[in-house]
Coordinates of C-alpha atoms in Angstrom, one line a residue:
X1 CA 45.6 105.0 4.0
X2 CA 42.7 105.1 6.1
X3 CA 41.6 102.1 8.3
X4 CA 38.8 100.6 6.5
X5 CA 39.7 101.7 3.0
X6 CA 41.1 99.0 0.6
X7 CA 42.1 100.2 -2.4
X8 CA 42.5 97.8 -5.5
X9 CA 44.2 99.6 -8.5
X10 CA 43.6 97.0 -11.2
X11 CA 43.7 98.4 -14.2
X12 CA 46.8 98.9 -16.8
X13 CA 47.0 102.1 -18.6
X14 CA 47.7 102.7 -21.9
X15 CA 49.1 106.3 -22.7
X16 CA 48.9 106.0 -26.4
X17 CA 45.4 104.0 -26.3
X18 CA 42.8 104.8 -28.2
X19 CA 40.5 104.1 -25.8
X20 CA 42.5 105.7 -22.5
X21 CA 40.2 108.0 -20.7
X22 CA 37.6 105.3 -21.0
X23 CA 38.6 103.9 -17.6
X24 CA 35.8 102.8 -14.7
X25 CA 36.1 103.3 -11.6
X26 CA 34.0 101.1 -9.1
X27 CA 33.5 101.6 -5.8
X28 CA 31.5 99.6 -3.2
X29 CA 31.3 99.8 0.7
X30 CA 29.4 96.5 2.3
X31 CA 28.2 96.4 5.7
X32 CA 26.3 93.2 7.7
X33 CA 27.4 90.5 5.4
X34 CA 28.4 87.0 7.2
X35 CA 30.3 85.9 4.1
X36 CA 34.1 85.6 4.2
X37 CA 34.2 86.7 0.3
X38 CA 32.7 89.9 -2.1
X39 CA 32.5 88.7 -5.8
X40 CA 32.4 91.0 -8.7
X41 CA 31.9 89.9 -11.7
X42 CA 32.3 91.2 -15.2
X43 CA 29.8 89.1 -17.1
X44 CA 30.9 90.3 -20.6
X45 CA 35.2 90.4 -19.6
X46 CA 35.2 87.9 -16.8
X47 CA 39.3 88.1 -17.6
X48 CA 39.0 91.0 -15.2
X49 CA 36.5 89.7 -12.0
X50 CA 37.5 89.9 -8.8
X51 CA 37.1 88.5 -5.3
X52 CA 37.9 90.3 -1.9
X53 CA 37.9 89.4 1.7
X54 CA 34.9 90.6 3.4
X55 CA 35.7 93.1 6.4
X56 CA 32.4 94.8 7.9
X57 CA 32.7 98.6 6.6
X58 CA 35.1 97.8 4.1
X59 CA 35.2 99.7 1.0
X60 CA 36.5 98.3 -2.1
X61 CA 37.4 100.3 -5.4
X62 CA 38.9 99.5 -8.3
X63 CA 39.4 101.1 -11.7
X64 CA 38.9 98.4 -14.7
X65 CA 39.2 99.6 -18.6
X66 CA 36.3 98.5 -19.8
X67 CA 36.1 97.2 -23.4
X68 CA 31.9 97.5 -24.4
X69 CA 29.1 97.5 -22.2
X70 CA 29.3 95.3 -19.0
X71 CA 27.0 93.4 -16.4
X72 CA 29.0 93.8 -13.2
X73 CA 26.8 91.3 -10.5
X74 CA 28.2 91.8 -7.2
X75 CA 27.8 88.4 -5.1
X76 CA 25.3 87.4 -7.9
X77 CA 22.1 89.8 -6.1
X78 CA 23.0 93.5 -7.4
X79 CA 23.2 93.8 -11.3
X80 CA 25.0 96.9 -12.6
X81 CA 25.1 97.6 -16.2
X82 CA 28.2 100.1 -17.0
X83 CA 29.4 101.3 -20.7
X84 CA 32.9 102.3 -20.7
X85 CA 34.0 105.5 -19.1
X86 CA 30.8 104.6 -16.7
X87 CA 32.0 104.9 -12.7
X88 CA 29.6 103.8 -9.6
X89 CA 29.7 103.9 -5.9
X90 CA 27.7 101.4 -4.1
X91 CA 26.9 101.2 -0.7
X92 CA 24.9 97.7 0.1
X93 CA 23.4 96.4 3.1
X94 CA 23.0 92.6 4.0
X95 CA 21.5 90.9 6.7
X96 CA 23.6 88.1 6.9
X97 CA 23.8 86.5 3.4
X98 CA 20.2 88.3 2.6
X99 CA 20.6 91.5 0.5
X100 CA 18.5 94.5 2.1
X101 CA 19.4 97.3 0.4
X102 CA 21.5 99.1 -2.6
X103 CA 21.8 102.7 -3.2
X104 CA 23.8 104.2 -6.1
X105 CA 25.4 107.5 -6.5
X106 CA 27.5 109.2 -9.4
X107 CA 26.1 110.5 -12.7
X108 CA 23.1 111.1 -13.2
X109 CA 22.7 108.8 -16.5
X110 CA 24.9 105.5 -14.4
X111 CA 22.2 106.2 -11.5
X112 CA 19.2 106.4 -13.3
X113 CA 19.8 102.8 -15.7
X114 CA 21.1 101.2 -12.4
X115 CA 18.5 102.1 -10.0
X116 CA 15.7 100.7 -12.2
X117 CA 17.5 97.9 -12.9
X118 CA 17.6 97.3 -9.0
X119 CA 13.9 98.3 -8.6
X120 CA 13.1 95.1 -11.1
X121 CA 14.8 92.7 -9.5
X122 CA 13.3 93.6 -5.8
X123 CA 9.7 93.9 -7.9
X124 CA 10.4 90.3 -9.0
X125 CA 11.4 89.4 -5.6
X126 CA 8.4 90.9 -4.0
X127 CA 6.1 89.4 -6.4
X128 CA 7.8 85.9 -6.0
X129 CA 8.6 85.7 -9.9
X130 CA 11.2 82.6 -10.2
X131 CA 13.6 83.6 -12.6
X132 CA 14.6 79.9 -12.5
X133 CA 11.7 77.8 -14.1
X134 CA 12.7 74.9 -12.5
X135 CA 12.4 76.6 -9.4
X136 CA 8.8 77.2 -10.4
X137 CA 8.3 73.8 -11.2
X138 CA 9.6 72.1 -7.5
X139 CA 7.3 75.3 -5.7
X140 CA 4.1 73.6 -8.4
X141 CA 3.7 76.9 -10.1
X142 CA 1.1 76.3 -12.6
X143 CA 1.2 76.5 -15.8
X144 CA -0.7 79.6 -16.2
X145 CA -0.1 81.2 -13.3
X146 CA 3.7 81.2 -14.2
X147 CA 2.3 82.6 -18.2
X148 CA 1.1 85.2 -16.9
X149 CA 3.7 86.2 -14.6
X150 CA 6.3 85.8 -17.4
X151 CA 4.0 88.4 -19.5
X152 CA 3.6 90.8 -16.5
X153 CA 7.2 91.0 -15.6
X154 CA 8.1 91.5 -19.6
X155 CA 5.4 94.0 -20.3
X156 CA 6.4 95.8 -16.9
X157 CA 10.2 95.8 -17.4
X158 CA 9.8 97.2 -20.8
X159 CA 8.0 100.0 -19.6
X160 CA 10.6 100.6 -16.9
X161 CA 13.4 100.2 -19.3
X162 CA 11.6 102.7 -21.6
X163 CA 11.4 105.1 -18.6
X164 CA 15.4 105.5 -18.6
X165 CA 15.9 105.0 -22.3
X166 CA 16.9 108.6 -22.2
X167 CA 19.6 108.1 -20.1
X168 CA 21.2 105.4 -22.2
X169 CA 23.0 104.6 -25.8
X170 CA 20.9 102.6 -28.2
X171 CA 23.1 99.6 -27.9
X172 CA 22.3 99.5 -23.9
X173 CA 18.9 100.2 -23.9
X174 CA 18.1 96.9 -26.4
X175 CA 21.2 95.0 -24.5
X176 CA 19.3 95.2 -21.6
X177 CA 15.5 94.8 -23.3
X178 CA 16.7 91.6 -24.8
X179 CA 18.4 90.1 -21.5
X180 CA 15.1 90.9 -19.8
X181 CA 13.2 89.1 -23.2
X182 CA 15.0 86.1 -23.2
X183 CA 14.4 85.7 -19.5
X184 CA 10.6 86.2 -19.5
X185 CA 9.8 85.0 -22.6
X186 CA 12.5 81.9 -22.9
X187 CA 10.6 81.2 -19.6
X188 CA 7.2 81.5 -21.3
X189 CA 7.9 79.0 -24.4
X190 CA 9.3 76.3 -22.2
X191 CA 7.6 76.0 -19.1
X192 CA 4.6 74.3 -20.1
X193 CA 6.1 71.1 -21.3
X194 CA 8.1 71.2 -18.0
X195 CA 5.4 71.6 -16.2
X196 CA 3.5 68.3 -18.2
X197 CA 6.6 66.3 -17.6
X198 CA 6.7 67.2 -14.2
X199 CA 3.5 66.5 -13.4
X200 CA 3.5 63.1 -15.9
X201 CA 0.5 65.1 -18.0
X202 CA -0.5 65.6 -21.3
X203 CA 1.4 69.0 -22.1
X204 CA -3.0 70.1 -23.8
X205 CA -3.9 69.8 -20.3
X206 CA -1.6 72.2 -18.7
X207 CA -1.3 74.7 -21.3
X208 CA -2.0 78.7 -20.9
X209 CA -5.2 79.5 -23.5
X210 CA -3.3 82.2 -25.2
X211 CA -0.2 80.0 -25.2
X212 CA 0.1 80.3 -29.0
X213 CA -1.3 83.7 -29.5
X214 CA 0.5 85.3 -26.6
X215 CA 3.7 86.3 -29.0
X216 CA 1.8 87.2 -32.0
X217 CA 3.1 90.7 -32.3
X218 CA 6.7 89.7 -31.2
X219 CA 9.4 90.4 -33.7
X220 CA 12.7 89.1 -32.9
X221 CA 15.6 91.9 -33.4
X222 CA 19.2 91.6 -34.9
X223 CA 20.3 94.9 -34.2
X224 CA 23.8 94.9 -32.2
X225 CA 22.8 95.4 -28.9
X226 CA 20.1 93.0 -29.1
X227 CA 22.8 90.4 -30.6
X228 CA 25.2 91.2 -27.7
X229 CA 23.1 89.3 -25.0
X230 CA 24.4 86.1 -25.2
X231 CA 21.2 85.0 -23.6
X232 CA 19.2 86.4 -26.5
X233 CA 21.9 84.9 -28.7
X234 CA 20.2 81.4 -27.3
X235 CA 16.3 82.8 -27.1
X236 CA 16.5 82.9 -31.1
X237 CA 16.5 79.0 -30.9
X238 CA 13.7 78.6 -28.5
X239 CA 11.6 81.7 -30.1
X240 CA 11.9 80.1 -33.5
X241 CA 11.5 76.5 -32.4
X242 CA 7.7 78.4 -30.7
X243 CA 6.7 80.3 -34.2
X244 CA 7.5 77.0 -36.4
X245 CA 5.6 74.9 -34.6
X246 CA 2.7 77.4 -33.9
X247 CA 2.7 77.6 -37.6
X248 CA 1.7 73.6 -37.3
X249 CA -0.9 74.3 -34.8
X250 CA -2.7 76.6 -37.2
X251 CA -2.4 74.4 -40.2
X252 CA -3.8 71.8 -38.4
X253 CA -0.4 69.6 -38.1
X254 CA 1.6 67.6 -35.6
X255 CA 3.7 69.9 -33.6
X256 CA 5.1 67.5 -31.6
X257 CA 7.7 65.7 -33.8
X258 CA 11.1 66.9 -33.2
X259 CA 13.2 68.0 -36.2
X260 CA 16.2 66.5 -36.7
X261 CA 19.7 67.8 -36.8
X262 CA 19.5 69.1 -40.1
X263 CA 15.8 69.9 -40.1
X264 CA 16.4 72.5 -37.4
X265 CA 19.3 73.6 -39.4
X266 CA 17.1 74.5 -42.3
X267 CA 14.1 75.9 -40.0
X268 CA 16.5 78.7 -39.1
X269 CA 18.1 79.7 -41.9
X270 CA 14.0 79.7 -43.3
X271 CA 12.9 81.9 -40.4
X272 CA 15.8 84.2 -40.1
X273 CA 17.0 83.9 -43.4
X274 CA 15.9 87.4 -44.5
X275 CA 18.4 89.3 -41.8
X276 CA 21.8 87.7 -42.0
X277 CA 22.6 89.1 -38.3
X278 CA 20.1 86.6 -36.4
X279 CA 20.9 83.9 -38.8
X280 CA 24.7 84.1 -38.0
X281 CA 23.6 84.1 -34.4
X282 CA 21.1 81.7 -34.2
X283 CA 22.8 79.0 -36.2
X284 CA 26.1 79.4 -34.3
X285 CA 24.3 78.2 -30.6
X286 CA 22.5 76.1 -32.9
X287 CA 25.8 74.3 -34.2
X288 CA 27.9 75.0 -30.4
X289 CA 24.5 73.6 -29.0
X290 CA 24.9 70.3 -31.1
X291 CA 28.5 69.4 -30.9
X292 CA 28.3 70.1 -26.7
X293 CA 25.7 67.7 -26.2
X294 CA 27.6 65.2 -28.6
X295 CA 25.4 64.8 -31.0
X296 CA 27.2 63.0 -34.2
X297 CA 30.1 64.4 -34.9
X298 CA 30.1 64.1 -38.3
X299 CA 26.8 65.0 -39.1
X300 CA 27.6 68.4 -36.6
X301 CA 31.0 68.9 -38.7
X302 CA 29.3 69.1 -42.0
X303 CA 26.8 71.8 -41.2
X304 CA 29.5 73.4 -39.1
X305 CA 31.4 74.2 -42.7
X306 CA 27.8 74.7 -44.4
X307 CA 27.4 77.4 -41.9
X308 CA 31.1 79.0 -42.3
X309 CA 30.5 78.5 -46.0
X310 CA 27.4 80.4 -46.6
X311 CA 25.6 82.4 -43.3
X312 CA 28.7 83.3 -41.7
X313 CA 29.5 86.9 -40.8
X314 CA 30.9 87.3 -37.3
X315 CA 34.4 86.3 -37.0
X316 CA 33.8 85.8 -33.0
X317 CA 31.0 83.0 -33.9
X318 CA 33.5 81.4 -36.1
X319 CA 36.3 81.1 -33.6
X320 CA 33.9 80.2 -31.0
X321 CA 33.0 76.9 -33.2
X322 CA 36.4 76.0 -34.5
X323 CA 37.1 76.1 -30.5
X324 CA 34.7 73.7 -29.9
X325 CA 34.9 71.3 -32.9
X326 CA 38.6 70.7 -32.2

């Protein structure tokens, strides 16, 4: 073996699989980083992550079976996207624990989805876009300054996305538009009334102009790459929380009064009653949501079997609530 040529062979092969010959190999080689440990994570099968000892040079690869599509972040900064079968080879450049650089090379298609992906996150960087709207609020952001951004970097990153859609499966392409959706646009919806709490204002006085017209040709999706991103999983909530209580603003109503437990219940099974995908969805965080923050348990535990009863579909939404109502 080579001096400065670690080879992890993690995976476990399966002759009589299915699936064999769907096996990724990634492969990474790291130079100027001051950290004593390289992370990689599988956001979507974290069972299989690793961590490595950092040696100037080093290269790492490792061959993982991967079971759907997968955001591999390595050391949280570069975000790879991989299907299974897909294999990388990074080589990345720190200075010190600041990322320089990332350049990809394999197929054409794994290149091509990756590279963009990396070309929106330095664009973010460059135009000092907090991902974080909290971060926004302790750097005073305003309101509509950090509105517009949140359109810009949607309506941009679409387009990019749209630029490689060629190069990638249906399921990726709206994966990855809906993790960039519920980022912008999540971000969008809530920032104002963090920014009028912050600031100890009337949320009227800090609000964008357009802030209620800005997502009027928005439709939510419940196709199954959409429904994969656990983030947009969590944006139904906040997007149809937005759209019911724009509907108040426009009928002349109190949007401010918050529904209660069963009242938000109803409100999405009314807005996302007509596709039983997003309603499944929704109404799971919804429910997980609840019974986290300890909200009664009781009152939780009856819509819990309403929602088993009537709107469930996906037996992974069921498991995940009888998890956490045990």
């Amino acid at each position: 073996m080579k001096r400065g040529i670690l080879l992890f062979l993690l995976s476990v092969a399966f002759s009589l699989c299915a699936s064999a010959g769907k096996v990724s190999t990634i492969t990474a080689t790291i130079h100027g980083y001051n950290g004593e440990t390289v992370y990689f994570d599988l956001i979507e099968q974290m069972e299989d992550s690793f961590e490595f000892p950092y040696a100037e040079g080093q290269t790492y690869s490792f061959d993982v079976e991967l079971k759907d599509i997968t955001m591999l972040k390595i050391n949280n900064w570069v975000w790879i996207c991989l299907k299974p079968g897909d294999s990388i080879t990074v080589d990345l450049t720190y200075d010190g624990r600041n990322y320089k650089s990332a350049e990809f090379s394999g197929a054409e298609d794994v290149v091509a989805v990756n590279t963009a992906l990396r070309d929106m996150r330095m664009a973010r960087v460059a135009q000092k876009y907090r991902m974080d709207p909290d971060a926004a609020l302790v750097t005073l952001v305003p309101a509509a300054d950090y509105h517009a951004q949140c359109l810009e970097r949607w309506q941009t990153e679409k387009a990019a996305l749209d630029a490689v859609r060629k190069y990638m499966p249906d399921k990726m392409y709206y994966y990855l538009l809906s993790e960039h959706e519920a980022i912008f646009l999540g971000n969008l919806i809530v920032y104002p009334a963090m920014r009028a709490s912050y600031d100890g204002k009337p949320v009227e006085q800090v609000m964008p102009a357009d802030y209620w017209t800005a997502l009027d040709n928005y439709e939510p999706r419940g196709d199954e790459g959409s429904l994969y991103s656990h983030g947009y999983d969590g944006f139904l909530l906040t997007f149809a929380d937005y759209a019911y209580k724009r509907n108040l603003v426009r009928a002349g109503k109190d949007w401010r009064q918050e529904l209660s437990l069963r009242g938000g219940f109803d409100m999405l099974v009314d807005f996302y009653g007509n596709n039983k995908n997003m309603v499944d969805a929704a109404l799971c965080v919804y429910l997980y949501n609840a019974a986290a923050a300890g909200r009664d348990f009781d009152d939780v535990d009856k819509l819990v079997k309403l929602y088993l009863k009537k709107y469930n579909k996906n037996k992974k939404y069921r498991e995940i609530l009888q998890e956490v109502m045990q």
